[in-house]
Coordinates of C-alpha atoms in Angstrom, one line a residue:
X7 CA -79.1 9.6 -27.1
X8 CA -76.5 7.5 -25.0
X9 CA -74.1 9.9 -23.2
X10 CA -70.7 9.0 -23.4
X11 CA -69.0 8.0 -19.8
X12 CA -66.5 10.8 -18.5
X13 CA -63.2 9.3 -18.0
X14 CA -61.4 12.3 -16.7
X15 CA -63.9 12.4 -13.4
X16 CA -61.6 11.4 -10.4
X17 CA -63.7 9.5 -6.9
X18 CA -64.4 6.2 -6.4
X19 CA -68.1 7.0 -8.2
X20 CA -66.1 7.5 -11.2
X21 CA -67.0 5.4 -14.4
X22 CA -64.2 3.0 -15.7
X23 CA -63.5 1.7 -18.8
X24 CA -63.6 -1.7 -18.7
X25 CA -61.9 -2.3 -22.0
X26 CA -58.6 -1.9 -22.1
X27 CA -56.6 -2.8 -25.5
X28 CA -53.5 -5.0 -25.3
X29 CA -51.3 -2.3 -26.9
X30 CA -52.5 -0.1 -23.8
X31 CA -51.6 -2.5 -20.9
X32 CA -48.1 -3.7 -22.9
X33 CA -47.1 0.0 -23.2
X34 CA -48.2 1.1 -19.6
X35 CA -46.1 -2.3 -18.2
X36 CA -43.1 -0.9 -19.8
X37 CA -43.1 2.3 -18.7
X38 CA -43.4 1.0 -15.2
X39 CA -40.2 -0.9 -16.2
X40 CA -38.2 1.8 -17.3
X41 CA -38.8 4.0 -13.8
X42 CA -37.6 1.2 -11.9
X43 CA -34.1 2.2 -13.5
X44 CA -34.1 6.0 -13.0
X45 CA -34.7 8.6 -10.6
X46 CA -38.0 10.3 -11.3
X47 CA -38.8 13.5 -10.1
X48 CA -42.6 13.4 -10.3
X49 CA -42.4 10.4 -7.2
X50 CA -40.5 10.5 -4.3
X51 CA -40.3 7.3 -4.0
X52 CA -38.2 6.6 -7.1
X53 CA -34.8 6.5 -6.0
X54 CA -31.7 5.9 -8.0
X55 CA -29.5 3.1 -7.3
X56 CA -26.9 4.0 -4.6
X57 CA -23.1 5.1 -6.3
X58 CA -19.8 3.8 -4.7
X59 CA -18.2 6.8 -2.8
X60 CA -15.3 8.3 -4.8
X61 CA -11.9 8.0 -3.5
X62 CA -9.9 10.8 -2.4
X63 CA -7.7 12.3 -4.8
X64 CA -4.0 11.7 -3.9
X65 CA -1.4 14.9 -3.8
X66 CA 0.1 15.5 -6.6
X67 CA 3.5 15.9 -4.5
X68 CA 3.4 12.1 -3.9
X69 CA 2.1 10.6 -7.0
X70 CA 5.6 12.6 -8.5
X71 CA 7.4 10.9 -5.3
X72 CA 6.3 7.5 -6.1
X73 CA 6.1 7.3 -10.0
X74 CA 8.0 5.4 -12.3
X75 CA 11.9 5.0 -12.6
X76 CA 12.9 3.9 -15.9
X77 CA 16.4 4.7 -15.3
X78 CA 16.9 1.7 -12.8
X79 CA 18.4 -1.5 -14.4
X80 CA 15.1 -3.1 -14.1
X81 CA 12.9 -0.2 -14.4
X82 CA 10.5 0.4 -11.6
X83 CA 6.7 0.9 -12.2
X84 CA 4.6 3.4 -9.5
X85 CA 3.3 2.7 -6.8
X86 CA -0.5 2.3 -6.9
X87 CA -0.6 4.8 -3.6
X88 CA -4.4 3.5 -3.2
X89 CA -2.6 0.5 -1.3
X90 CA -1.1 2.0 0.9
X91 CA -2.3 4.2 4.2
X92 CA -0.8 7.8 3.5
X93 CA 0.7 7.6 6.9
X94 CA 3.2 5.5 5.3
X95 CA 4.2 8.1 2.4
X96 CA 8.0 9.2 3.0
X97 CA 7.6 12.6 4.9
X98 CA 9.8 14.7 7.1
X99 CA 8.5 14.6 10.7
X100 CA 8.9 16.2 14.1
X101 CA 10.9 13.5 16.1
X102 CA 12.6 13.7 19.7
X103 CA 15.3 11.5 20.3
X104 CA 18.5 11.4 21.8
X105 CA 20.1 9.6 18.5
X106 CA 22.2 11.7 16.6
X107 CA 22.0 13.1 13.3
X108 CA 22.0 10.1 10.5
X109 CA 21.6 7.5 12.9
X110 CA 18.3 5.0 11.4
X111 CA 16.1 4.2 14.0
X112 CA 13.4 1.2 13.4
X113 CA 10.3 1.7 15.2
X114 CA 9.2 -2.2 15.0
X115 CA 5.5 -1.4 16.4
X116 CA 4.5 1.6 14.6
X117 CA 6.0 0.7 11.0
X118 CA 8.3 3.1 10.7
X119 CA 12.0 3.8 9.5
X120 CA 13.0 7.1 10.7
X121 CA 16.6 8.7 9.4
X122 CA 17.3 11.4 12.4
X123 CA 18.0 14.8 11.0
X124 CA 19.1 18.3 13.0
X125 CA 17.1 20.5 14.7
X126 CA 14.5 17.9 16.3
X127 CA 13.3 16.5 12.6
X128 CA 13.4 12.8 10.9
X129 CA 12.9 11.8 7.3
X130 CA 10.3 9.1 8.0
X131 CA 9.1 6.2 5.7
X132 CA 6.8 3.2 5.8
X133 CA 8.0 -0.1 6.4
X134 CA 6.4 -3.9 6.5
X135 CA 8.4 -6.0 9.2
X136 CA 8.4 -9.9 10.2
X137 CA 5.2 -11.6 11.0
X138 CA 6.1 -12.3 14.1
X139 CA 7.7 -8.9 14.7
X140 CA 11.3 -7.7 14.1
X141 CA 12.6 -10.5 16.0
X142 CA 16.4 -9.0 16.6
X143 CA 16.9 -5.6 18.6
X144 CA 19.0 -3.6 20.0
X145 CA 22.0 -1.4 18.2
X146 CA 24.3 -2.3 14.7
X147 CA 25.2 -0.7 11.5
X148 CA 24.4 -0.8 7.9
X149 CA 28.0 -2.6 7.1
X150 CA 27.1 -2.5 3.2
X151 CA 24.5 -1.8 0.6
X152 CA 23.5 -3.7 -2.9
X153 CA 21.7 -2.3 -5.4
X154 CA 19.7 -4.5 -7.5
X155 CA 21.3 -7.7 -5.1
X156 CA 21.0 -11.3 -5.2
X157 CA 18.8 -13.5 -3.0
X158 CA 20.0 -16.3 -1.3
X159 CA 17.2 -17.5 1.0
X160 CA 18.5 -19.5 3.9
X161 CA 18.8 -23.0 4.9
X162 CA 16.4 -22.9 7.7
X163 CA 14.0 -20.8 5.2
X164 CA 14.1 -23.8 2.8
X165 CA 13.4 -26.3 4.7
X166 CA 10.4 -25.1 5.9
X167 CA 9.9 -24.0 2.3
X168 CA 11.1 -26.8 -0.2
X169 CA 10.0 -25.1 -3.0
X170 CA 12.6 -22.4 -2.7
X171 CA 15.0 -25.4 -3.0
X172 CA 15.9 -24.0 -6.9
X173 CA 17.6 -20.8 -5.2
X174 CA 20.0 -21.9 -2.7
X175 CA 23.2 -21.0 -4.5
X176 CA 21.1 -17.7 -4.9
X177 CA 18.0 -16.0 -6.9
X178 CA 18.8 -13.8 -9.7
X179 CA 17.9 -9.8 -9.5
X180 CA 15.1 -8.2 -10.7
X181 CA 11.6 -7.0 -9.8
X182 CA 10.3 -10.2 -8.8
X183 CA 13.4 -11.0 -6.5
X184 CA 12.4 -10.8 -2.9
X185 CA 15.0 -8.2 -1.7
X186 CA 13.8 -5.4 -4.6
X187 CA 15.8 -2.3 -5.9
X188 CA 17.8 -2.0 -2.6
X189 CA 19.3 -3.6 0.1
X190 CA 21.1 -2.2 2.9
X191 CA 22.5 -5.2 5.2
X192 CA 22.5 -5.1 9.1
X193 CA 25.8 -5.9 11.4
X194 CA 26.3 -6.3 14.6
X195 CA 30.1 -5.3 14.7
X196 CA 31.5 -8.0 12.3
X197 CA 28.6 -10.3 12.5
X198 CA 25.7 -10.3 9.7
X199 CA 22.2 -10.1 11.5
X200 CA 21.0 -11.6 8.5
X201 CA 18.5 -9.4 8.6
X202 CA 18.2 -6.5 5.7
X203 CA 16.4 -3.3 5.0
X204 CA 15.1 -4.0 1.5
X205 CA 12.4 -2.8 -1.1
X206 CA 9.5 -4.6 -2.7
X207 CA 6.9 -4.5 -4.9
X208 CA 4.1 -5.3 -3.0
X209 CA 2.9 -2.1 -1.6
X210 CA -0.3 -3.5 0.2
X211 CA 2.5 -4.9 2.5
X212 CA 4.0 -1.8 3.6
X213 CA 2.0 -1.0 7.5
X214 CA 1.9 -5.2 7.9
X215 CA 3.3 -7.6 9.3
X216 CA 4.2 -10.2 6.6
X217 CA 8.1 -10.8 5.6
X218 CA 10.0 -13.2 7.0
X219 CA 11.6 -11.0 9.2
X220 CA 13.8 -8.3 7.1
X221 CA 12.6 -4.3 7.0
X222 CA 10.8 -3.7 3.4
X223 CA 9.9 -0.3 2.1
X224 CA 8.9 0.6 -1.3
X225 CA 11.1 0.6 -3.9
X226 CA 11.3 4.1 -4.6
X227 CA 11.7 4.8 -0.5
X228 CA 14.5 2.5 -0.3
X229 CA 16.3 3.9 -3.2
X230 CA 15.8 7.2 -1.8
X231 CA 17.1 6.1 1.2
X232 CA 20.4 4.1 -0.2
X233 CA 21.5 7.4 -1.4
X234 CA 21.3 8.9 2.1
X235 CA 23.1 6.8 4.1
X236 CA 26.2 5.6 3.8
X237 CA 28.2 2.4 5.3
X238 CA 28.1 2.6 8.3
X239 CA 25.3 4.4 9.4
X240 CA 24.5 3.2 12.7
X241 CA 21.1 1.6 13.4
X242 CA 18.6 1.1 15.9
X243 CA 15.8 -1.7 16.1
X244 CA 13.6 -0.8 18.7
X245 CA 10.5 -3.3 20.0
X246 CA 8.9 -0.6 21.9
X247 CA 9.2 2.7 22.7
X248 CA 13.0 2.8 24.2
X249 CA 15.4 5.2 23.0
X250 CA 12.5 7.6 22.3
X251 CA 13.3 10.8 24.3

C-alpha cells in the first residue's frame, strides 16, 4: 500500500506537491494583493502607507476673532487662519517705545502694525507691505478714514499696468476692490502720502511682501482697528529699528 506524502513536514527534505490547482494559485495571488494595502500584524514588514501629519488645531479665541461679518455692507467671509503664520493674529504685546499712547507705529521689516497702549503694552496686528518695502518713512497722521472706499489706482500704476485702464475715474467698493473693508489714509501735514493702511482678502499676503506699496491687514483687523483710532492719530513708518526704545 502506497503511503500518502506528508505535507505538513517542514525542511528542505520535505515532499512537495507538485500539483497545484488553478483555483489554488489564483486565490493565493490575491491574498498577496490584498496585504500589500494593509498593515498586517503577523509580518513586520507589512507597513501601512504613510498619513499626512494633522494640522494643529487653531484657538478657538481666534477663529471667533476672525469669523464672518455679515453686518458689513458687503459681508465679510473668515479668514481661513491656516494661511496665515499665527504670529500675525492681532494680539496685545509687551512693547517699549518712547511713542505715546495711540500713536501707530509701522514696523516695515518685521510685518507689523503696532497701536501703543499705557503701561509698556501695544495692540499688534499683521500686515503685508510693498514689494519693494514701505518705500516712504518717517512721521504723518491718519488725516481720514473710509469705510468700504473707492479705488482709484494711479496714473503711474496704469501705465505700467494698462489693463487697470477701465478704473481711472475709480473702482467701485466691494470685496474684490483692492483697498478692502477699510482704509485709513496717510498725510504728511496737508500732503497725501498716497499711501494707505487698508484690508484685503487675501490672507496668504499678510507676513509678505506683495502690494504696491500701501499697509494691508485683514479685513476683520482693519476694521477693528478703524474703530480705534481716530483722525488724526499720528503715525510712524519705520524701515528699521529707530524709534524703538
Amino acid at each position: 500500500m502506497t503511503q500518502e506524502p506528508d505535507l505538513r513536514r517542514d525542511g528542505a527534505n520535505a515532499p512537495v506537491r507538485h500539483a497545484v490547482s488553478r483555483r489554488t494559485l489564483v486565490v493565493g495571488l490575491g491574498s498577496v494583493a490584498l496585504a500589500g494595502c494593509q498593515t498586517d500584524s503577523r509580518n513586520p514588514r507589512i507597513q501601512a502607507m504613510p498619513t499626512a501629519p494633522a494640522q494643529p488645531a487653531i484657538d478657538p479665541y481666534y477663529l471667533q476673532m476672525y469669523a464672518a461679518m455679515p453686518q458689513e455692507q458687503f459681508p465679510v467671509p473668515a479668514v481661513d487662519l491656516r494661511k496665515v503664520d499665527p504670529v500675525y493674529f492681532r494680539q496685545v504685546v509687551p512693547y517699549q517705545t518712547s511713542e505715546r499712547a495711540g500713536t501707530l507705529v509701522v514696523d516695515t521689516p518685521n510685518r507689523f502694525l503696532y497701536l501703543v497702549m499705557e503701561n509698556g503694552q501695544a495692540l499688534r496686528y499683521g500686515v503685508g507691505i510693498g514689494r519693494a518695502g514701505f518705500s516712504w518713512g518717517g512721521r504723518a497722521r491718519i488725516a481720514y478714514k473710509r469705510a468700504w472706499p473707492r479705488w482709484t489706482p494711479p496714473a503711474e500704476m496704469i501705465a505700467r499696468q494698462p489693463e487697470l485702464e477701465e478704473y481711472r475715474n475709480g473702482m467701485e467698493p466691494g470685496l474684490d476692490n483692492p483697498l478692502g473693508a477699510r482704509a485709513l489714509y496717510i498725510f504728511e501735514g496737508n500732503r497725501d502720502t498716497i499711501y494707505r493702511i487698508h484690508g484685503t482678502m487675501e490672507a496668504w499676503t499678510i507676513g509678505k511682501a506683495v502690494s504696491s506699496g500701501c499697509v494691508r491687514l485683514l479685513n476683520q483687523d482693519v476694521i477693528d482697528l478703524a474703530a480705534r483710532v481716530p483722525n488724526d492719530t499720528p503715525i510712524v513708518v519705520q524701515q528699521g529699528n529707530e524709534g524703538i526704545a
